[in-house]
C-alpha cells in the first residue's frame, strides 16, 4: 500500500508539472507542494520499511536453498537405501540358490549363473588352485567361450594383488586371468574385476575359536562386463560381488565338511562290518571253546570222582606208611585237578557272559560258620589261630547268590591259610556304612547307593609271607606268577582262584583288593559285595516273585526290588561237596 501510494503521488506530481508548464497560481503551487511532501513522506516510510523487509526476504531465500539441498540429500540417501535393498535382495537370492545344495560343482555353477543374470555379465569364471599349488586352473565358466582346464602361474603380481586384498580388484582386460573370452571386432575393452574366494578345509578349524596358523589357499573369481556398452562397475555391484564371494567360501567349506563326514561314515560302516564279522567269529570260537570245556569237564569229572572215592576207601584200609603217603598224594592231586577243572569251566562261563547268578534268600551267618568249619582242620594241622568276628549289625539273612559268595570267601580264606606258616588268620564281616564309604573304599570303586540293599564288607587278615606292593595287581590275573616268589616259597603256584573271585565280586556289584606292606609282613584281602535286604525270611510268597535265573552283567548287580528265592541246585550236586573235595 505504501509503495502504491508512493507511485500515485509521484505520478500526480509529474502530471501537475506537465499540466502547469507555464506560471501557475498559488493554489496549484500549494497542491504541488502538498503532493511532493506526501510523496517524500511515503518514500521515507517505504525506505524505512524496506530496511526490515530485505533481511527477511534474504533469510527466506537462504531457507529455501537449505531445504532444496536437504531434499537432494534425502533423494540420494533414498536412492542408496533402495540400491542396498536391491543388493540385499540379490544377495539373499544368491545365498539361497548357493546353499540349496552341498555339491561343490553345483555351488560354483549356480554362483556363476546367478551372478551373470543379476549383474548382466558378459562372462564370469572361477580359477581354482591346482593340487601342486603352483598354478591356477580354470575350472568353471559361464558361457564356456574358452576351454576349461587352462592354467595360469600363481606367482604373477596381479594374482598376488588379488590374494592380498579382501575387496574386489579392477584388473586390465589383457591380464591372463581375464583372457577367458576372445575379443572380436572393434569393441572398447570392458571393465574386469577379480575377487578372491577363501577355500576353507577341516584343518582350518580347531577345538577353540581360532583357525590354525597354516597356509591359506584362495580361488579367484573373474567378472567381465559386456563389451558393447560403456557400462562401469558401481560400488553396490562390487559390494554384491564381495558378499557373494564370502557366501561361496562358506558354502564350499560346508560341502568339504559334508564330504569328509560322508567319507568318514563310509569308512566307519566298513569298519563296523569288519568288526561285526570279527565279533561273530570270536563268539563262535568262544562258544566252541565253552562247549569243548563243558564236555571235557563232564567227561573228566566222572573218572576223577571215582579216583577220589577209591583213594578215600583205600585210606580206610590197613596200609604201610609208604603206601599211605602215596595214596594221600594221589588223593591230594586228584582233588586239586578236580578243583582246577571246575574253575576253568567257571572262568570260561564268566568270560563269555553265560554265567547266571542264582539269587535267593540264604543264612549269611551260616555261610561264615560253614567256612570256618571247613578251614579249621587245615588250620589245626598247621597250628594256626582262626578267629571270626561278625559285626552286631550284620543281618542274619540276605538275598544274593549263596554259592558264589561262599566260593569267594572260601577261596580267599583258603589262600590265607595256605600262605601262612605260623601265626593267625582272622575273618571280619560287617556292613559298610554310607557315611564311612569314602574312608575305606578303593579310589577306583564307586558304589551306587539305593534302597533295598546293603554292602557286605569282608576282611581276611593273616600273618603269612606277605607280598610286594608291585606284585599286588598280578594276583588277580589268571595263571600269573608274582615276581617276588612268595607263592613258590609257600608251596603255592599260579592259578585261577583269585581271578575267579574277582569276577564273582564284580558280578555281585562289588570290588576286591589286596593290601600288604611287604614280604613276611602279612597281608589283608578285602572285598565288598552288594546284597539284598531280607525283611521277612518266613514269607512263603517270595518263592514266586523272583525269576528262576537273573543274567548277571559284568561289573554291576542291582538287587533293588528283588525278593529272595530259596534254591540250591547245581546239576544235582550238593553245594558243599565241591569245597570238601578241594580241601
XYZ file of C-alpha atoms in Angstrom:
583
model
C 0.000 0.000 0.000
C 2.833 2.366 0.772
C 4.527 1.566 -2.487
C 1.271 2.114 -4.402
C 0.685 5.475 -2.698
C 4.264 6.448 -3.495
C 3.778 5.619 -7.209
C 0.473 7.500 -7.376
C 1.857 10.599 -5.662
C 4.938 10.650 -7.861
C 2.774 10.308 -10.989
C 0.365 13.046 -9.823
C 3.275 15.395 -9.162
C 4.724 14.891 -12.660
C 1.271 15.194 -14.218
C 0.675 18.514 -12.467
C 4.086 19.726 -13.618
C 3.206 18.925 -17.204
C -0.267 20.426 -16.866
C 1.049 23.693 -15.398
C 4.045 24.164 -17.660
C 3.561 27.929 -17.554
C 3.259 30.081 -14.451
C 0.679 28.703 -12.110
C -1.371 30.055 -9.337
C -0.799 29.800 -5.612
C -3.446 27.113 -5.310
C -1.709 24.942 -7.812
C 1.645 25.592 -6.120
C 0.115 24.628 -2.776
C -1.298 21.424 -4.215
C 2.043 20.535 -5.798
C 3.856 21.230 -2.566
C 1.466 19.044 -0.579
C 1.808 16.283 -3.174
C 5.609 16.456 -3.082
C 5.654 16.453 0.714
C 3.288 13.466 0.799
C 5.426 11.695 -1.794
C 8.543 12.340 0.290
C 6.844 11.043 3.439
C 5.633 7.935 1.676
C 9.071 7.414 0.125
C 10.762 7.747 3.525
C 8.304 5.333 5.163
C 8.827 2.832 2.346
C 12.600 3.102 2.709
C 12.358 2.547 6.439
C 10.081 -0.450 5.851
C 12.488 -1.969 3.306
C 15.256 -1.932 5.930
C 13.255 -4.550 7.823
C 11.827 -6.414 4.824
C 15.083 -7.065 2.897
C 16.720 -9.278 5.622
C 13.511 -11.314 5.867
C 13.493 -11.804 2.124
C 17.148 -12.890 2.231
C 16.530 -15.364 5.090
C 13.620 -16.879 3.202
C 15.830 -17.378 0.192
C 18.552 -18.988 2.329
C 15.988 -21.290 3.920
C 14.738 -22.244 0.502
C 18.266 -23.157 -0.622
C 18.856 -25.190 2.559
C 15.629 -27.107 2.103
C 16.459 -27.745 -1.502
C 19.885 -29.135 -0.547
C 18.241 -31.283 2.134
C 15.750 -32.624 -0.348
C 18.541 -33.528 -2.769
C 20.485 -35.245 0.039
C 17.406 -37.204 1.074
C 16.888 -38.220 -2.517
C 20.462 -39.511 -2.677
C 20.064 -41.407 0.619
C 16.781 -42.892 -0.563
C 18.466 -43.999 -3.766
C 21.283 -45.546 -1.722
C 18.782 -47.343 0.520
C 16.917 -48.649 -2.499
C 20.204 -49.773 -4.001
C 21.189 -51.515 -0.772
C 17.801 -53.187 -0.567
C 18.166 -54.368 -4.118
C 21.682 -55.587 -3.385
C 20.464 -57.371 -0.245
C 17.652 -58.998 -2.180
C 20.109 -60.221 -4.792
C 22.465 -61.463 -2.060
C 19.662 -63.349 -0.306
C 18.548 -64.842 -3.586
C 22.082 -65.880 -4.470
C 22.715 -67.240 -0.982
C 19.532 -69.288 -1.112
C 20.470 -70.689 -4.505
C 24.026 -71.443 -3.393
C 23.080 -73.086 -0.103
C 20.282 -75.155 -1.595
C 22.861 -77.838 -2.366
C 26.077 -79.144 -0.821
C 27.702 -80.335 -4.035
C 30.803 -78.324 -4.966
C 30.253 -78.244 -8.715
C 26.581 -77.305 -8.322
C 27.501 -74.491 -5.911
C 30.077 -72.982 -8.243
C 27.956 -73.301 -11.372
C 24.914 -71.801 -9.635
C 27.035 -68.885 -8.406
C 28.277 -68.033 -11.884
C 24.805 -68.302 -13.457
C 23.100 -66.170 -10.807
C 25.829 -63.503 -10.857
C 25.697 -63.333 -14.634
C 21.917 -62.920 -14.610
C 21.844 -60.410 -11.732
C 24.703 -58.170 -12.914
C 24.245 -58.683 -16.661
C 27.757 -60.044 -17.151
C 29.344 -60.938 -20.451
C 31.466 -63.664 -18.851
C 32.212 -64.989 -15.388
C 34.844 -67.594 -14.483
C 36.443 -69.280 -11.496
C 40.126 -70.137 -11.203
C 40.898 -72.882 -8.651
C 44.356 -73.704 -7.248
C 45.894 -76.901 -8.583
C 46.919 -79.825 -6.381
C 50.560 -78.810 -6.631
C 49.731 -75.233 -5.563
C 51.878 -73.565 -8.229
C 49.150 -72.867 -10.819
C 45.578 -71.638 -11.054
C 43.292 -73.918 -13.033
C 40.241 -72.621 -14.935
C 37.520 -74.879 -13.503
C 34.178 -73.176 -14.303
C 32.988 -70.566 -16.815
C 29.612 -69.016 -17.511
C 29.442 -69.378 -21.296
C 32.306 -71.849 -21.988
C 33.886 -69.473 -24.534
C 37.332 -70.803 -23.670
C 38.416 -74.333 -22.907
C 38.140 -75.304 -19.258
C 41.453 -76.532 -17.886
C 43.691 -73.619 -18.841
C 46.378 -72.778 -16.310
C 47.958 -69.567 -15.080
C 51.058 -69.324 -12.829
C 50.051 -68.428 -9.306
C 53.093 -66.208 -8.673
C 52.000 -63.396 -11.044
C 51.943 -59.892 -9.476
C 48.293 -59.306 -10.385
C 47.307 -62.594 -8.693
C 49.250 -61.678 -5.548
C 47.446 -58.325 -5.531
C 44.075 -60.072 -5.666
C 45.101 -62.531 -2.935
C 46.269 -59.742 -0.618
C 43.054 -57.713 -0.921
C 39.737 -58.589 0.670
C 37.908 -56.271 -1.762
C 37.137 -56.661 -5.432
C 40.101 -55.505 -7.547
C 39.855 -53.990 -11.043
C 42.243 -55.751 -13.393
C 43.143 -54.975 -17.020
C 41.434 -56.864 -19.800
C 44.820 -58.040 -21.063
C 45.549 -59.828 -17.768
C 45.921 -63.637 -18.087
C 43.025 -64.067 -15.681
C 40.732 -62.090 -18.000
C 41.618 -63.947 -21.196
C 38.591 -66.188 -20.899
C 36.719 -64.640 -23.823
C 38.221 -63.776 -27.245
C 37.694 -60.100 -28.172
C 36.086 -59.956 -31.638
C 35.554 -56.660 -33.525
C 36.499 -53.136 -32.570
C 34.790 -53.011 -29.218
C 36.068 -50.965 -26.336
C 37.725 -53.307 -23.792
C 35.230 -53.931 -20.959
C 35.890 -53.430 -17.297
C 37.013 -56.541 -15.414
C 37.121 -57.175 -11.669
C 38.567 -60.085 -9.723
C 37.849 -61.155 -6.149
C 39.427 -63.857 -4.039
C 37.385 -66.780 -2.626
C 38.864 -68.345 0.550
C 38.986 -72.138 0.469
C 38.460 -73.477 3.990
C 39.265 -77.073 4.920
C 38.777 -79.180 8.037
C 42.367 -78.423 9.041
C 41.479 -74.724 9.357
C 39.058 -75.426 12.239
C 40.276 -76.312 15.716
C 38.553 -77.009 19.045
C 38.917 -73.359 20.062
C 37.602 -70.401 18.122
C 40.783 -69.626 16.204
C 41.960 -71.286 12.996
C 45.419 -72.744 12.950
C 48.280 -70.666 11.578
C 48.669 -72.584 8.330
C 48.980 -71.539 4.675
C 45.610 -70.479 3.286
C 44.556 -71.181 -0.274
C 42.348 -68.969 -2.430
C 40.398 -69.268 -5.621
C 39.873 -66.271 -7.935
C 36.525 -65.228 -9.387
C 36.750 -63.034 -12.536
C 33.744 -60.980 -13.751
C 33.590 -59.191 -17.125
C 31.026 -56.526 -18.153
C 29.528 -56.520 -21.671
C 31.796 -55.198 -24.437
C 29.040 -53.452 -26.434
C 28.283 -50.818 -23.777
C 30.121 -48.139 -21.867
C 28.927 -49.536 -18.552
C 31.132 -49.133 -15.495
C 31.256 -51.031 -12.250
C 29.267 -49.336 -9.474
C 30.026 -49.503 -5.777
C 26.980 -51.543 -4.797
C 27.758 -54.064 -7.528
C 31.275 -54.511 -6.181
C 29.864 -54.958 -2.687
C 27.484 -57.585 -4.047
C 30.388 -59.452 -5.626
C 32.384 -59.377 -2.367
C 29.462 -60.635 -0.291
C 28.736 -63.439 -2.771
C 32.409 -64.491 -2.686
C 32.212 -64.833 1.112
C 28.985 -66.841 0.845
C 30.579 -69.135 -1.717
C 33.518 -69.712 0.643
C 31.144 -70.687 3.459
C 29.133 -72.980 1.185
C 32.314 -74.662 -0.085
C 33.519 -75.215 3.484
C 30.182 -76.811 4.356
C 30.449 -79.030 1.289
C 34.004 -80.028 2.268
C 32.894 -80.888 5.796
C 29.977 -82.914 4.422
C 32.251 -84.794 2.033
C 34.679 -85.531 4.858
C 31.868 -86.706 7.136
C 30.421 -88.885 4.373
C 33.851 -90.372 3.757
C 34.308 -90.970 7.498
C 30.831 -92.506 7.703
C 31.572 -94.903 4.851
C 34.856 -95.839 6.466
C 33.119 -96.315 9.819
C 30.471 -98.520 8.200
C 33.192 -100.667 6.655
C 34.979 -100.899 9.993
C 31.741 -101.791 11.769
C 31.034 -104.528 9.241
C 34.546 -105.907 9.715
C 34.262 -105.654 13.496
C 30.848 -107.319 13.469
C 32.228 -110.147 11.364
C 35.206 -110.494 13.710
C 32.874 -110.407 16.720
C 30.717 -113.156 15.278
C 33.749 -115.269 14.541
C 35.069 -114.638 18.057
C 31.690 -115.571 19.551
C 31.657 -118.776 17.532
C 35.157 -119.548 18.760
C 34.183 -118.793 22.375
C 31.063 -120.953 22.131
C 33.091 -123.768 20.589
C 35.667 -123.464 23.376
C 32.984 -123.422 26.057
C 31.249 -126.442 24.553
C 34.561 -128.257 24.480
C 35.323 -127.289 28.092
C 31.871 -128.349 29.235
C 32.182 -131.740 27.546
C 35.704 -132.250 28.860
C 34.658 -131.174 32.347
C 31.775 -133.622 32.352
C 33.859 -136.461 30.916
C 36.816 -135.866 33.233
C 34.765 -135.374 36.387
C 33.376 -138.938 36.425
C 36.738 -140.793 36.431
C 38.180 -138.158 38.777
C 35.387 -138.771 41.292
C 35.999 -142.497 41.001
C 39.705 -141.999 41.738
C 38.900 -139.777 44.733
C 36.390 -142.280 46.090
C 38.750 -145.247 45.653
C 41.602 -143.364 47.305
C 39.345 -142.446 50.234
C 38.353 -146.107 50.596
C 41.965 -147.246 50.414
C 42.919 -144.829 53.193
C 40.436 -146.590 55.464
C 42.244 -149.928 54.991
C 45.468 -151.115 56.606
C 48.366 -149.634 54.649
C 52.048 -149.292 55.179
C 53.340 -145.774 55.791
C 54.814 -145.618 52.321
C 51.561 -146.742 50.739
C 49.546 -144.250 52.794
C 51.804 -141.394 51.706
C 51.403 -142.391 48.052
C 47.593 -142.739 48.340
C 47.332 -139.354 50.110
C 49.442 -137.813 47.347
C 47.158 -139.287 44.715
C 44.077 -138.053 46.615
C 45.522 -134.573 47.032
C 46.482 -134.354 43.374
C 43.045 -135.597 42.323
C 41.309 -133.006 44.473
C 43.467 -130.227 43.040
C 42.829 -131.410 39.499
C 39.056 -131.602 40.089
C 39.092 -128.075 41.506
C 41.078 -126.802 38.540
C 38.624 -128.410 36.104
C 35.666 -126.721 37.796
C 37.499 -123.374 37.968
C 38.331 -123.458 34.253
C 34.670 -124.074 33.415
C 33.544 -121.239 35.690
C 36.111 -118.870 34.196
C 35.035 -119.658 30.642
C 31.400 -119.035 31.547
C 32.388 -115.775 33.212
C 34.316 -114.540 30.199
C 31.544 -115.118 27.670
C 28.799 -113.836 29.987
C 26.848 -117.096 30.119
C 27.199 -117.469 33.894
C 23.957 -116.651 35.666
C 23.769 -115.619 39.284
C 21.188 -117.586 41.247
C 19.578 -115.063 43.577
C 17.819 -116.320 46.647
C 17.494 -115.894 50.376
C 20.232 -117.507 52.484
C 21.639 -117.503 56.016
C 24.526 -115.051 55.935
C 25.878 -116.020 59.362
C 25.667 -119.685 58.432
C 27.977 -119.165 55.447
C 30.785 -117.799 57.624
C 30.345 -120.581 60.207
C 30.461 -123.191 57.447
C 33.647 -121.662 56.043
C 35.253 -121.815 59.492
C 34.204 -125.458 59.890
C 35.764 -126.325 56.539
C 39.019 -124.429 57.131
C 39.624 -125.331 60.774
C 41.020 -128.841 60.143
C 43.775 -127.477 57.882
C 44.473 -124.591 60.263
C 44.734 -127.036 63.160
C 47.289 -129.141 61.302
C 49.379 -126.004 60.660
C 48.728 -124.830 64.267
C 47.200 -121.522 63.141
C 44.865 -119.400 65.231
C 41.478 -118.934 63.484
C 39.216 -116.066 64.577
C 35.946 -114.802 63.128
C 34.252 -111.518 64.037
C 30.689 -110.809 62.844
C 29.501 -107.242 63.394
C 26.344 -106.858 65.524
C 24.518 -105.060 62.714
C 25.217 -107.852 60.203
C 21.795 -109.216 59.166
C 21.074 -112.910 59.658
C 19.511 -113.348 56.211
C 20.281 -111.709 52.900
C 19.356 -112.005 49.224
C 22.027 -112.961 46.700
C 23.927 -115.856 45.187
C 24.845 -118.002 48.186
C 27.018 -120.425 46.242
C 29.212 -117.756 44.574
C 29.575 -115.776 47.797
C 30.654 -118.838 49.733
C 33.056 -119.854 46.981
C 34.635 -116.393 47.109
C 35.008 -116.365 50.906
C 36.322 -119.924 50.992
C 38.880 -119.229 48.265
C 40.232 -116.099 49.969
C 40.371 -117.731 53.429
C 41.952 -120.841 51.903
C 44.670 -118.709 50.305
C 45.320 -117.008 53.653
C 45.737 -120.373 55.399
C 47.784 -121.743 52.521
C 50.364 -118.932 52.598
C 50.602 -118.675 56.409
C 53.106 -120.978 58.134
C 52.545 -119.688 61.658
C 50.506 -117.057 63.416
C 46.846 -116.309 62.780
C 44.091 -115.891 60.230
C 41.127 -113.664 61.094
C 37.827 -113.041 59.298
C 35.905 -109.797 59.901
C 32.448 -109.311 58.368
C 30.490 -106.068 58.703
C 28.008 -103.822 56.926
C 29.558 -100.916 55.022
C 28.052 -97.690 56.320
C 27.232 -94.969 53.745
C 28.772 -92.232 55.916
C 32.138 -94.051 56.062
C 32.072 -95.260 52.482
C 34.732 -92.793 51.321
C 37.173 -93.681 54.096
C 37.909 -97.276 53.225
C 36.740 -97.904 49.662
C 39.394 -98.058 46.900
C 39.597 -94.934 44.730
C 38.696 -96.865 41.555
C 35.421 -98.209 43.038
C 32.309 -96.037 43.227
C 29.422 -97.852 44.902
C 25.910 -96.773 43.959
C 23.616 -96.493 46.960
C 19.958 -97.425 46.646
C 17.158 -98.700 48.824
C 16.577 -102.391 49.404
C 20.206 -103.488 49.596
C 23.409 -103.146 51.625
C 27.124 -103.616 51.017
C 28.801 -106.521 52.823
C 32.422 -105.918 53.706
C 34.672 -108.943 54.374
C 38.283 -108.664 55.554
C 40.647 -111.619 55.797
C 43.891 -110.840 57.635
C 46.844 -113.183 58.053
C 50.402 -113.134 59.368
C 51.759 -115.032 56.398
C 54.536 -114.437 53.909
C 53.036 -111.206 52.539
C 53.627 -109.805 49.080
C 55.468 -106.920 47.498
C 53.269 -103.894 46.597
C 54.277 -104.050 42.933
C 53.079 -107.670 42.763
C 49.570 -106.965 44.099
C 47.981 -106.180 40.665
C 49.252 -109.533 39.329
C 47.384 -111.528 41.983
C 44.008 -111.158 40.255
C 45.332 -112.194 36.834
C 44.702 -115.784 35.803
C 47.768 -118.035 35.725
C 50.035 -115.106 36.659
C 53.035 -115.630 38.950
C 54.187 -112.857 41.355
C 57.765 -111.772 40.774
C 58.624 -111.908 44.485
C 58.367 -115.669 44.501
C 56.351 -115.775 47.741
C 53.951 -118.319 46.317
C 56.756 -120.750 45.440
C 58.263 -120.374 48.876
C 54.896 -121.180 50.445
C 54.208 -124.203 48.304
C 51.678 -122.478 46.025
C 51.534 -121.661 42.339
C 49.792 -119.592 39.747
C 46.117 -120.490 39.275
C 42.568 -119.243 38.802
C 41.334 -118.777 42.379
C 41.645 -115.019 42.866
C 40.851 -114.313 39.199
C 37.513 -116.117 39.562
C 36.879 -114.400 42.897
C 37.367 -111.036 41.255
C 34.881 -111.912 38.503
C 32.306 -113.124 41.033
C 32.679 -109.981 43.150
C 32.277 -107.766 40.084
C 29.154 -109.675 39.090
C 27.712 -109.027 42.535
C 28.310 -105.278 42.160
C 31.360 -105.100 44.400
C 35.120 -104.765 44.413
C 38.056 -106.811 45.737
C 41.548 -105.636 46.634
C 44.698 -106.752 48.475
C 46.917 -104.878 50.924
C 50.398 -105.800 52.155
C 53.420 -103.943 53.442
C 55.939 -106.388 52.001
C 57.409 -109.830 52.398
C 56.935 -111.614 55.750
C 54.635 -108.829 56.974
C 51.294 -110.477 56.396
C 48.529 -109.364 54.090
C 44.901 -108.280 54.119
C 42.380 -109.315 51.476
C 39.100 -107.402 51.447
C 36.073 -107.273 49.213
C 32.672 -105.600 49.003
C 29.559 -107.223 47.579
C 26.055 -105.894 47.105
C 23.340 -107.966 48.784
C 19.610 -107.521 49.082
C 17.877 -106.945 52.400
C 15.513 -109.723 53.505
C 12.909 -108.218 55.813
C 10.676 -111.300 56.172
C 12.509 -114.627 55.671
C 9.376 -116.639 56.566
C 7.206 -115.145 53.806
C 6.086 -118.047 51.592
C 5.172 -115.718 48.702
C 8.819 -114.962 47.980
C 9.188 -118.215 46.072
C 7.013 -116.878 43.250
C 8.345 -113.341 42.975
C 11.838 -113.939 41.641
C 12.605 -115.197 38.152
C 14.375 -118.572 38.144
C 17.584 -117.013 36.728
C 18.799 -113.455 36.591
C 21.524 -112.932 33.990
C 24.488 -111.212 35.514
C 26.069 -108.222 33.840
C 29.792 -107.855 34.268
C 30.675 -105.098 36.687
C 27.296 -104.457 38.322
C 24.464 -106.254 40.014
C 21.438 -104.322 41.174
C 19.368 -106.259 43.689
C 16.908 -103.478 44.389
C 13.355 -104.683 44.473
C 14.223 -108.385 44.194
C 12.752 -110.877 46.631
C 14.693 -113.894 47.927
C 14.246 -117.280 46.320
C 15.350 -120.396 48.180
C 17.290 -122.505 45.672
C 20.181 -124.906 45.897
C 20.712 -126.722 42.606
C 23.924 -127.355 40.694
C 23.413 -130.325 38.427
C 22.218 -132.318 41.421
C 25.465 -131.973 43.354
C 25.288 -130.628 46.951
C 26.713 -127.167 47.299
C 29.346 -128.120 49.872
C 30.654 -131.299 48.257
C 32.920 -129.397 45.920
C 34.570 -127.411 48.726
C 35.101 -130.543 50.800
C 36.846 -132.212 47.876
C 39.057 -129.181 47.353
C 40.057 -129.044 50.997
